[in-house]
Short mmCIF file of C-alpha atoms in Angstrom, two decimals:
data_model
loop_
_atom_site.label_atom_id
_atom_site.label_comp_id
_atom_site.label_asym_id
_atom_site.label_seq_id
_atom_site.Cartn_x
_atom_site.Cartn_y
_atom_site.Cartn_z
CA UNK A 1 0.00 0.00 0.00
CA UNK A 2 1.28 3.46 -0.91
CA UNK A 3 2.14 6.40 1.34
CA UNK A 4 -0.51 8.58 2.92
CA UNK A 5 -1.45 10.49 -0.25
CA UNK A 6 -4.70 12.41 -0.90
CA UNK A 7 -7.85 11.41 0.98
CA UNK A 8 -10.00 11.07 -2.16
CA UNK A 9 -9.56 8.82 -5.20
CA UNK A 10 -11.44 9.66 -8.40
CA UNK A 11 -12.20 6.88 -10.88
CA UNK A 12 -12.85 7.61 -14.58
CA UNK A 13 -13.20 5.54 -17.74
CA UNK A 14 -10.30 7.27 -19.45
CA UNK A 15 -8.12 10.34 -19.01
CA UNK A 16 -7.87 12.58 -20.89
CA UNK A 17 -10.89 12.24 -23.19
CA UNK A 18 -11.97 15.00 -25.57
CA UNK A 19 -15.60 13.89 -25.48
CA UNK A 20 -15.82 14.30 -21.70
CA UNK A 21 -15.07 17.99 -21.23
CA UNK A 22 -17.70 18.12 -18.49
CA UNK A 23 -15.64 15.74 -16.35
CA UNK A 24 -12.44 17.73 -16.83
CA UNK A 25 -14.31 20.94 -15.99
CA UNK A 26 -15.70 19.43 -12.78
CA UNK A 27 -12.45 17.90 -11.57
CA UNK A 28 -10.45 21.08 -12.16
CA UNK A 29 -13.15 23.06 -10.33
CA UNK A 30 -13.07 20.62 -7.38
CA UNK A 31 -9.31 20.94 -7.30
CA UNK A 32 -9.65 24.73 -7.23
CA UNK A 33 -12.18 24.38 -4.40
CA UNK A 34 -9.49 22.75 -2.27
CA UNK A 35 -9.91 19.04 -2.93
CA UNK A 36 -6.75 16.98 -3.28
CA UNK A 37 -7.14 13.77 -5.26
CA UNK A 38 -5.52 11.50 -7.79
CA UNK A 39 -7.25 10.16 -10.87
CA UNK A 40 -7.45 6.41 -11.44
CA UNK A 41 -8.27 5.64 -15.07
CA UNK A 42 -9.59 2.36 -16.42
CA UNK A 43 -8.23 3.08 -19.88
CA UNK A 44 -5.28 4.76 -21.49
CA UNK A 45 -5.99 7.80 -23.69
CA UNK A 46 -6.71 7.29 -27.38
CA UNK A 47 -7.27 10.93 -28.43
CA UNK A 48 -4.30 12.64 -30.05
CA UNK A 49 -5.38 16.04 -28.70
CA UNK A 50 -6.32 17.29 -25.26
CA UNK A 51 -8.26 20.25 -23.93
CA UNK A 52 -6.40 23.05 -22.13
CA UNK A 53 -8.47 22.04 -19.08
CA UNK A 54 -6.65 18.71 -18.87
CA UNK A 55 -3.36 20.51 -18.33
CA UNK A 56 -4.78 22.34 -15.31
CA UNK A 57 -5.16 19.13 -13.28
CA UNK A 58 -2.29 19.03 -10.77
CA UNK A 59 -2.72 15.56 -9.25
CA UNK A 60 -1.30 12.25 -10.39
CA UNK A 61 -2.99 10.04 -12.97
CA UNK A 62 -2.76 6.28 -12.40
CA UNK A 63 -3.74 3.78 -15.08
CA UNK A 64 -5.25 0.49 -13.99
CA UNK A 65 -4.61 -2.55 -16.22
CA UNK A 66 -6.83 -1.92 -19.23
CA UNK A 67 -6.83 -5.65 -19.91
CA UNK A 68 -5.83 -8.03 -17.14
CA UNK A 69 -3.54 -10.05 -19.39
CA UNK A 70 -1.51 -6.90 -20.10
CA UNK A 71 0.00 -6.77 -16.61
CA UNK A 72 -0.14 -10.26 -15.05
CA UNK A 73 2.61 -9.57 -12.50
CA UNK A 74 0.91 -6.41 -11.28
CA UNK A 75 -2.40 -8.25 -11.03
CA UNK A 76 -0.88 -11.19 -9.11
CA UNK A 77 0.80 -8.83 -6.65
CA UNK A 78 -2.45 -6.93 -6.16
CA UNK A 79 -4.46 -10.08 -5.55
CA UNK A 80 -1.89 -11.14 -2.97
CA UNK A 81 -2.56 -7.90 -1.08
CA UNK A 82 -6.30 -7.72 -1.73
CA UNK A 83 -7.13 -11.13 -0.25
CA UNK A 84 -5.90 -9.89 3.14
CA UNK A 85 -7.95 -6.69 3.11
CA UNK A 86 -10.86 -6.48 5.59
CA UNK A 87 -13.65 -6.58 3.03
CA UNK A 88 -12.21 -8.89 0.39
CA UNK A 89 -14.52 -11.82 1.15
CA UNK A 90 -17.60 -9.60 0.99
CA UNK A 91 -16.42 -8.01 -2.25
CA UNK A 92 -15.70 -11.39 -3.79
CA UNK A 93 -19.12 -12.70 -2.74
CA UNK A 94 -20.86 -9.72 -4.36
CA UNK A 95 -18.72 -10.04 -7.49
CA UNK A 96 -19.69 -13.73 -7.86
CA UNK A 97 -23.36 -12.81 -7.53
CA UNK A 98 -22.95 -10.10 -10.15
CA UNK A 99 -21.07 -12.47 -12.45
CA UNK A 100 -23.93 -14.97 -12.40
CA UNK A 101 -26.24 -12.25 -13.75
CA UNK A 102 -23.62 -10.73 -16.07
CA UNK A 103 -21.31 -13.57 -17.15
CA UNK A 104 -18.93 -11.47 -19.25
CA UNK A 105 -15.20 -10.93 -19.51
CA UNK A 106 -15.84 -7.28 -18.75
CA UNK A 107 -17.30 -8.17 -15.35
CA UNK A 108 -14.21 -10.23 -14.54
CA UNK A 109 -12.00 -7.38 -15.65
CA UNK A 110 -13.83 -4.99 -13.31
CA UNK A 111 -13.04 -7.18 -10.32
CA UNK A 112 -9.39 -7.54 -11.33
CA UNK A 113 -9.06 -3.78 -11.72
CA UNK A 114 -10.71 -3.36 -8.33
CA UNK A 115 -8.11 -5.62 -6.73
CA UNK A 116 -5.33 -3.48 -8.21
CA UNK A 117 -7.07 -0.28 -7.11
CA UNK A 118 -7.66 -1.55 -3.58
CA UNK A 119 -4.07 -2.73 -3.26
CA UNK A 120 -2.48 0.42 -4.66
CA UNK A 121 -4.61 3.16 -3.11
CA UNK A 122 -2.64 5.41 -0.75
CA UNK A 123 -3.03 4.57 2.90
CA UNK A 124 -4.65 7.95 3.55
CA UNK A 125 -7.53 7.35 1.14
CA UNK A 126 -10.84 8.05 2.89
CA UNK A 127 -13.32 7.68 0.01
CA UNK A 128 -13.78 6.93 -3.68
CA UNK A 129 -15.73 8.90 -6.29
CA UNK A 130 -16.48 7.40 -9.72
CA UNK A 131 -17.63 9.10 -12.89
CA UNK A 132 -20.31 6.94 -14.54
CA UNK A 133 -22.59 4.49 -12.81
CA UNK A 134 -21.70 1.43 -14.84
CA UNK A 135 -18.11 0.13 -15.20
CA UNK A 136 -16.21 2.76 -13.14
CA UNK A 137 -18.72 2.49 -10.30
CA UNK A 138 -18.46 -1.30 -10.28
CA UNK A 139 -14.68 -1.06 -9.90
CA UNK A 140 -15.05 1.62 -7.22
CA UNK A 141 -17.67 -0.39 -5.35
CA UNK A 142 -15.66 -3.63 -5.24
CA UNK A 143 -12.50 -1.77 -4.19
CA UNK A 144 -14.36 0.27 -1.56
CA UNK A 145 -15.80 -2.90 -0.03
CA UNK A 146 -12.33 -4.45 0.10
CA UNK A 147 -10.89 -1.39 1.82
CA UNK A 148 -14.00 -0.73 3.98
CA UNK A 149 -14.37 2.77 2.55
CA UNK A 150 -17.36 4.84 1.41
CA UNK A 151 -17.82 5.45 -2.28
CA UNK A 152 -19.95 7.69 -4.48
CA UNK A 153 -20.68 8.25 -8.15
CA UNK A 154 -21.70 10.74 -10.79
CA UNK A 155 -24.16 9.34 -13.35
CA UNK A 156 -24.77 10.84 -16.77
CA UNK A 157 -26.64 9.22 -19.66
CA UNK A 158 -25.63 5.89 -21.22
CA UNK A 159 -24.67 4.54 -17.79
CA UNK A 160 -28.19 5.24 -16.52
CA UNK A 161 -30.25 4.10 -19.48
CA UNK A 162 -28.36 0.98 -20.58
CA UNK A 163 -27.46 -0.51 -17.18
CA UNK A 164 -29.83 -3.19 -15.81
CA UNK A 165 -32.14 -2.10 -13.01
CA UNK A 166 -30.83 -4.80 -10.65
CA UNK A 167 -27.33 -3.35 -10.85
CA UNK A 168 -28.44 0.26 -10.42
CA UNK A 169 -30.69 -0.72 -7.52
CA UNK A 170 -27.92 -2.54 -5.65
CA UNK A 171 -25.57 0.40 -6.13
CA UNK A 172 -28.23 2.57 -4.48
CA UNK A 173 -29.02 0.40 -1.46
CA UNK A 174 -27.08 0.54 1.81
CA UNK A 175 -27.69 -3.14 2.50
CA UNK A 176 -25.85 -4.11 -0.72
CA UNK A 177 -22.85 -1.82 -0.14
CA UNK A 178 -24.33 0.92 -2.29
CA UNK A 179 -22.98 4.41 -2.78
CA UNK A 180 -22.99 6.90 0.07
CA UNK A 181 -24.45 9.32 -2.46
CA UNK A 182 -24.85 9.70 -6.18
CA UNK A 183 -24.93 12.84 -8.29
CA UNK A 184 -26.56 13.07 -11.67
CA UNK A 185 -26.79 15.92 -14.14
CA UNK A 186 -30.42 15.76 -15.28
CA UNK A 187 -33.80 15.85 -13.54
CA UNK A 188 -35.05 12.92 -15.62
CA UNK A 189 -32.04 10.85 -14.55
CA UNK A 190 -32.41 11.87 -10.91
CA UNK A 191 -36.09 10.86 -10.86
CA UNK A 192 -35.24 7.46 -12.33
CA UNK A 193 -32.42 6.74 -9.87
CA UNK A 194 -34.39 7.97 -6.86
CA UNK A 195 -37.04 5.42 -7.75
CA UNK A 196 -34.43 2.65 -7.38
CA UNK A 197 -32.76 3.94 -4.19
CA UNK A 198 -33.59 2.88 -0.64
CA UNK A 199 -33.54 6.60 0.23
CA UNK A 200 -34.30 9.25 -2.45
CA UNK A 201 -31.92 11.64 -0.69
CA UNK A 202 -29.10 9.34 -1.73
CA UNK A 203 -29.37 10.91 -5.21
CA UNK A 204 -28.56 14.59 -5.87
CA UNK A 205 -29.50 16.54 -8.99
CA UNK A 206 -26.37 18.55 -9.81
CA UNK A 207 -26.25 20.18 -13.23
CA UNK A 208 -22.75 20.45 -14.66
CA UNK A 209 -23.37 23.98 -15.78
CA UNK A 210 -20.71 25.97 -17.55
CA UNK A 211 -17.62 27.78 -16.34
CA UNK A 212 -18.09 30.93 -18.36
CA UNK A 213 -14.61 32.20 -17.50
CA UNK A 214 -13.30 29.75 -20.10
CA UNK A 215 -15.37 31.25 -22.92
CA UNK A 216 -15.09 34.57 -24.76
CA UNK A 217 -17.95 37.05 -24.89
CA UNK A 218 -20.35 36.12 -27.71
CA UNK A 219 -19.58 37.63 -31.11
CA UNK A 220 -21.60 40.27 -32.93
CA UNK A 221 -23.80 38.21 -35.23
CA UNK A 222 -25.47 41.15 -37.02
CA UNK A 223 -22.81 41.48 -39.70
CA UNK A 224 -23.17 38.20 -41.60
CA UNK A 225 -22.85 38.80 -45.31
CA UNK A 226 -26.05 38.15 -47.24
CA UNK A 227 -24.20 36.21 -49.93
CA UNK A 228 -22.38 33.85 -47.56
CA UNK A 229 -23.56 30.26 -47.03
CA UNK A 230 -25.85 29.40 -44.13
CA UNK A 231 -23.29 27.72 -41.88
CA UNK A 232 -24.36 24.89 -39.58
CA UNK A 233 -22.24 23.20 -36.92
CA UNK A 234 -22.59 19.97 -34.98
CA UNK A 235 -20.33 18.70 -32.22
CA UNK A 236 -20.75 15.15 -31.01
CA UNK A 237 -19.54 11.61 -31.37
CA UNK A 238 -20.54 9.78 -34.52
CA UNK A 239 -22.74 7.23 -32.76
CA UNK A 240 -26.37 6.25 -33.20
CA UNK A 241 -27.84 8.32 -30.36
CA UNK A 242 -26.54 11.58 -31.85
CA UNK A 243 -28.81 11.18 -34.88
CA UNK A 244 -26.41 12.41 -37.54
CA UNK A 245 -27.64 9.84 -40.06
CA UNK A 246 -31.07 11.47 -39.98
CA UNK A 247 -29.51 14.91 -40.22
CA UNK A 248 -27.78 13.87 -43.46
CA UNK A 249 -31.16 12.78 -44.80
CA UNK A 250 -32.55 16.18 -43.76
CA UNK A 251 -29.78 17.95 -45.68
CA UNK A 252 -30.80 16.04 -48.79
CA UNK A 253 -34.30 17.54 -48.45
CA UNK A 254 -33.16 21.17 -48.29
CA UNK A 255 -34.19 23.29 -51.28
CA UNK A 256 -31.62 24.21 -53.91
CA UNK A 257 -32.32 27.86 -53.14
CA UNK A 258 -30.67 27.50 -49.72
CA UNK A 259 -26.90 27.84 -49.91
CA UNK A 260 -25.78 25.85 -46.85
CA UNK A 261 -22.65 24.31 -45.39
CA UNK A 262 -22.24 21.93 -42.45
CA UNK A 263 -19.20 21.34 -40.24
CA UNK A 264 -19.01 18.33 -37.96
CA UNK A 265 -16.60 18.02 -35.03
CA UNK A 266 -15.98 14.68 -33.33
CA UNK A 267 -14.97 11.12 -34.00
CA UNK A 268 -16.82 7.88 -33.40
CA UNK A 269 -17.61 4.37 -34.54
CA UNK A 270 -19.82 5.51 -37.43
CA UNK A 271 -17.27 7.91 -38.91
CA UNK A 272 -16.47 5.99 -42.09
CA UNK A 273 -20.06 4.85 -42.58
CA UNK A 274 -21.53 8.35 -42.31
CA UNK A 275 -18.91 9.93 -44.57
CA UNK A 276 -19.67 7.28 -47.19
CA UNK A 277 -23.40 7.84 -46.79
CA UNK A 278 -22.99 11.61 -47.23
CA UNK A 279 -21.04 10.96 -50.41
CA UNK A 280 -23.73 8.62 -51.73
CA UNK A 281 -26.33 11.38 -51.17
CA UNK A 282 -24.22 13.91 -53.07
CA UNK A 283 -23.60 16.04 -49.97
CA UNK A 284 -19.84 15.85 -49.56
CA UNK A 285 -19.09 19.21 -51.23
CA UNK A 286 -21.17 20.94 -48.54
CA UNK A 287 -19.62 19.18 -45.54
CA UNK A 288 -16.37 19.43 -43.60
CA UNK A 289 -15.59 16.55 -41.23
CA UNK A 290 -13.05 18.04 -38.81
CA UNK A 291 -12.70 15.02 -36.52
CA UNK A 292 -11.71 15.46 -32.89
CA UNK A 293 -10.97 19.06 -31.86
CA UNK A 294 -9.96 20.74 -28.64
CA UNK A 295 -12.27 23.25 -26.98
CA UNK A 296 -10.68 26.42 -28.41
CA UNK A 297 -11.19 24.98 -31.90
CA UNK A 298 -14.82 24.15 -31.08
CA UNK A 299 -15.52 27.66 -29.81
CA UNK A 300 -13.88 29.21 -32.87
CA UNK A 301 -16.24 27.22 -35.12
CA UNK A 302 -19.24 28.23 -33.01
CA UNK A 303 -18.35 31.90 -33.41
CA UNK A 304 -18.50 31.73 -37.20
CA UNK A 305 -21.59 29.51 -37.51
CA UNK A 306 -25.26 30.44 -37.94
CA UNK A 307 -26.92 27.39 -36.37
CA UNK A 308 -25.90 24.66 -33.95
CA UNK A 309 -27.57 21.32 -34.69
CA UNK A 310 -27.72 18.34 -32.33
CA UNK A 311 -30.35 15.86 -33.60
CA UNK A 312 -30.24 13.51 -30.59
CA UNK A 313 -32.44 10.41 -30.49
CA UNK A 314 -32.88 7.25 -28.45
CA UNK A 315 -30.65 4.46 -29.80
CA UNK A 316 -31.90 0.92 -30.32
CA UNK A 317 -30.15 -0.23 -27.12
CA UNK A 318 -31.82 2.53 -25.08
CA UNK A 319 -28.77 4.80 -24.99
CA UNK A 320 -29.53 8.52 -25.17
CA UNK A 321 -28.04 11.88 -24.34
CA UNK A 322 -28.47 13.51 -20.97
CA UNK A 323 -28.12 17.28 -21.14
CA UNK A 324 -25.13 17.76 -23.46
CA UNK A 325 -22.83 20.52 -22.23
CA UNK A 326 -22.17 21.44 -25.85
CA UNK A 327 -25.66 22.99 -25.98
CA UNK A 328 -24.66 25.34 -23.19
CA UNK A 329 -21.39 26.06 -24.97
CA UNK A 330 -23.34 27.02 -28.10
CA UNK A 331 -25.60 29.24 -25.98
CA UNK A 332 -22.52 30.94 -24.50
CA UNK A 333 -21.73 32.23 -27.99
CA UNK A 334 -25.36 33.23 -28.72
CA UNK A 335 -25.44 30.59 -31.46
CA UNK A 336 -29.03 29.59 -32.35
CA UNK A 337 -29.78 25.98 -31.43
CA UNK A 338 -31.73 23.23 -33.18
CA UNK A 339 -32.07 19.99 -31.23
CA UNK A 340 -34.71 17.43 -30.24
CA UNK A 341 -36.87 16.93 -27.13
CA UNK A 342 -34.94 13.82 -26.08
CA UNK A 343 -34.14 13.04 -22.47
CA UNK A 344 -33.05 16.16 -20.55
CA UNK A 345 -32.53 18.55 -23.47
CA UNK A 346 -35.87 20.31 -22.70
CA UNK A 347 -34.53 21.03 -19.20
CA UNK A 348 -32.39 23.72 -20.85
CA UNK A 349 -34.05 24.43 -24.21
CA UNK A 350 -37.75 25.27 -24.26
CA UNK A 351 -39.05 24.89 -27.80
CA UNK A 352 -39.66 28.23 -29.46
CA UNK A 353 -38.14 30.18 -26.57
CA UNK A 354 -34.48 29.17 -26.30
CA UNK A 355 -34.19 27.31 -29.58
CA UNK A 356 -36.08 24.82 -31.73
CA UNK A 357 -36.74 21.25 -30.59
CA UNK A 358 -37.69 19.25 -33.65
CA UNK A 359 -38.88 15.70 -34.07
CA UNK A 360 -35.85 13.48 -34.72
CA UNK A 361 -36.78 12.65 -38.30
CA UNK A 362 -35.46 14.12 -41.55
CA UNK A 363 -38.47 16.10 -42.76
CA UNK A 364 -38.97 17.85 -39.43
CA UNK A 365 -35.25 18.62 -39.15
CA UNK A 366 -35.17 20.03 -42.68
CA UNK A 367 -38.22 22.21 -41.98
CA UNK A 368 -36.58 23.54 -38.81
CA UNK A 369 -33.35 24.36 -40.64
CA UNK A 370 -35.30 26.28 -43.28
CA UNK A 371 -37.23 28.14 -40.57
CA UNK A 372 -34.02 29.34 -38.90
CA UNK A 373 -32.35 30.24 -42.20
CA UNK A 374 -35.36 32.27 -43.36
CA UNK A 375 -36.05 33.96 -40.02
CA UNK A 376 -32.67 35.07 -38.64
CA UNK A 377 -34.20 37.71 -36.36
CA UNK A 378 -36.39 35.16 -34.59
CA UNK A 379 -33.40 32.80 -34.31
CA UNK A 380 -31.39 35.62 -32.74
CA UNK A 381 -34.14 36.28 -30.18
CA UNK A 382 -34.10 32.61 -29.16
CA UNK A 383 -30.30 32.62 -28.95
CA UNK A 384 -30.48 35.69 -26.69
CA UNK A 385 -32.99 33.90 -24.46
CA UNK A 386 -30.78 30.80 -24.22
CA UNK A 387 -27.80 32.98 -23.31
CA UNK A 388 -29.83 34.74 -20.61
CA UNK A 389 -30.99 31.41 -19.18
CA UNK A 390 -27.44 30.09 -19.20
CA UNK A 391 -26.27 33.06 -17.14
CA UNK A 392 -29.18 32.84 -14.70
CA UNK A 393 -29.59 29.09 -14.14
CA UNK A 394 -26.75 27.03 -15.62
CA UNK A 395 -23.49 28.39 -14.29
CA UNK A 396 -21.06 25.83 -12.92
CA UNK A 397 -20.42 27.28 -9.46
CA UNK A 398 -23.63 26.22 -7.60
CA UNK A 399 -23.26 22.59 -8.64
CA UNK A 400 -19.58 22.48 -7.69
CA UNK A 401 -20.38 23.95 -4.26
CA UNK A 402 -23.01 21.25 -3.66
CA UNK A 403 -20.78 18.42 -4.88
CA UNK A 404 -17.79 19.71 -2.89
CA UNK A 405 -19.88 19.71 0.29
CA UNK A 406 -21.02 16.14 -0.29
CA UNK A 407 -17.47 14.92 -0.99
CA UNK A 408 -16.12 16.66 2.10
CA UNK A 409 -18.82 15.12 4.25
CA UNK A 410 -18.15 11.65 2.81
CA UNK A 411 -14.41 11.90 3.37
CA UNK A 412 -15.04 13.07 6.95
CA UNK A 413 -17.43 10.18 7.61
CA UNK A 414 -20.38 12.54 8.15
CA UNK A 415 -22.72 10.81 5.67
#
């Protein structure tokens, strides 16, 4: 076991990750609020870029074995320590019960990573905090049981809507070594989790909000040249729940009289497929696929765009967005927003007031794009309203203050 070290350990899927700016923003803010912690990552980074935020984290980053066969000696040494920890037998018993219901290699990997985490945590560790309720929380839970420590989580979107109810319920019950508390960033997610908890107060609604000090003042949008293309921007992973396939179909329905251009930022599993599909629809000349970008690049694109489009939908496996921070980032630049009424998006965008929430199908999306392009003054009014709401209700500071209090209480053994 290591030296005293910080009293909090934070578990994440991967660090750094460009698609999880909201996690970097939160952890840097917690650090600035006085929390000392190391990051324990289940995966090594795959992005070639990083946000400036990532460089502001001052703690250490530890990487657990991404695959158990990668580091057999480290795993054997950790198991040799873990079996003598006070809660190992209880953790192993719970793991075996979980494995019977989820007989996968991933479940086995979670327990192996938990053994390494429990063995290597500094002696002064008082609590664990995991981002995402599925895999990271499973590792945190097993390790916390082994070390007889409290643990907590922050839940977001896919981890809530694609995890089985039995697993979420047991992570929210004291009798099954559940979390001391859980935070989640949407009201719809909080209501769902509270319905599975033994005590609804175990779950806190804490919006991520936005740290506006990291963003420039919005640009003057009154000077767009009349002969320039109508520029649309989307930022999001190329995965089913983001709905970009239907957006491409919507583009194909736009009238020839509308001179438009679309920029996409982000990578993802459907990258090659969607580029090929756009080409087959004759859209490629109007599209720039920029791939993964850091936040300054994203903001620069927002400042020269006329419409932000995020056509979110519910994927076939139930996965869906929560409240994407990128919508708040677009609002910070007074960029008009077109999205869909999926999940928690209406918690920020009221249709017709702060932006347009369209049905997630091509004809409706195309009609909404035409409406914004032909009525720029109305779009500007909605963008102003979204910016005003962002300033009034979705700043980062209140959520960080609430989360900081909960973490301090957990580390002190007060909850």
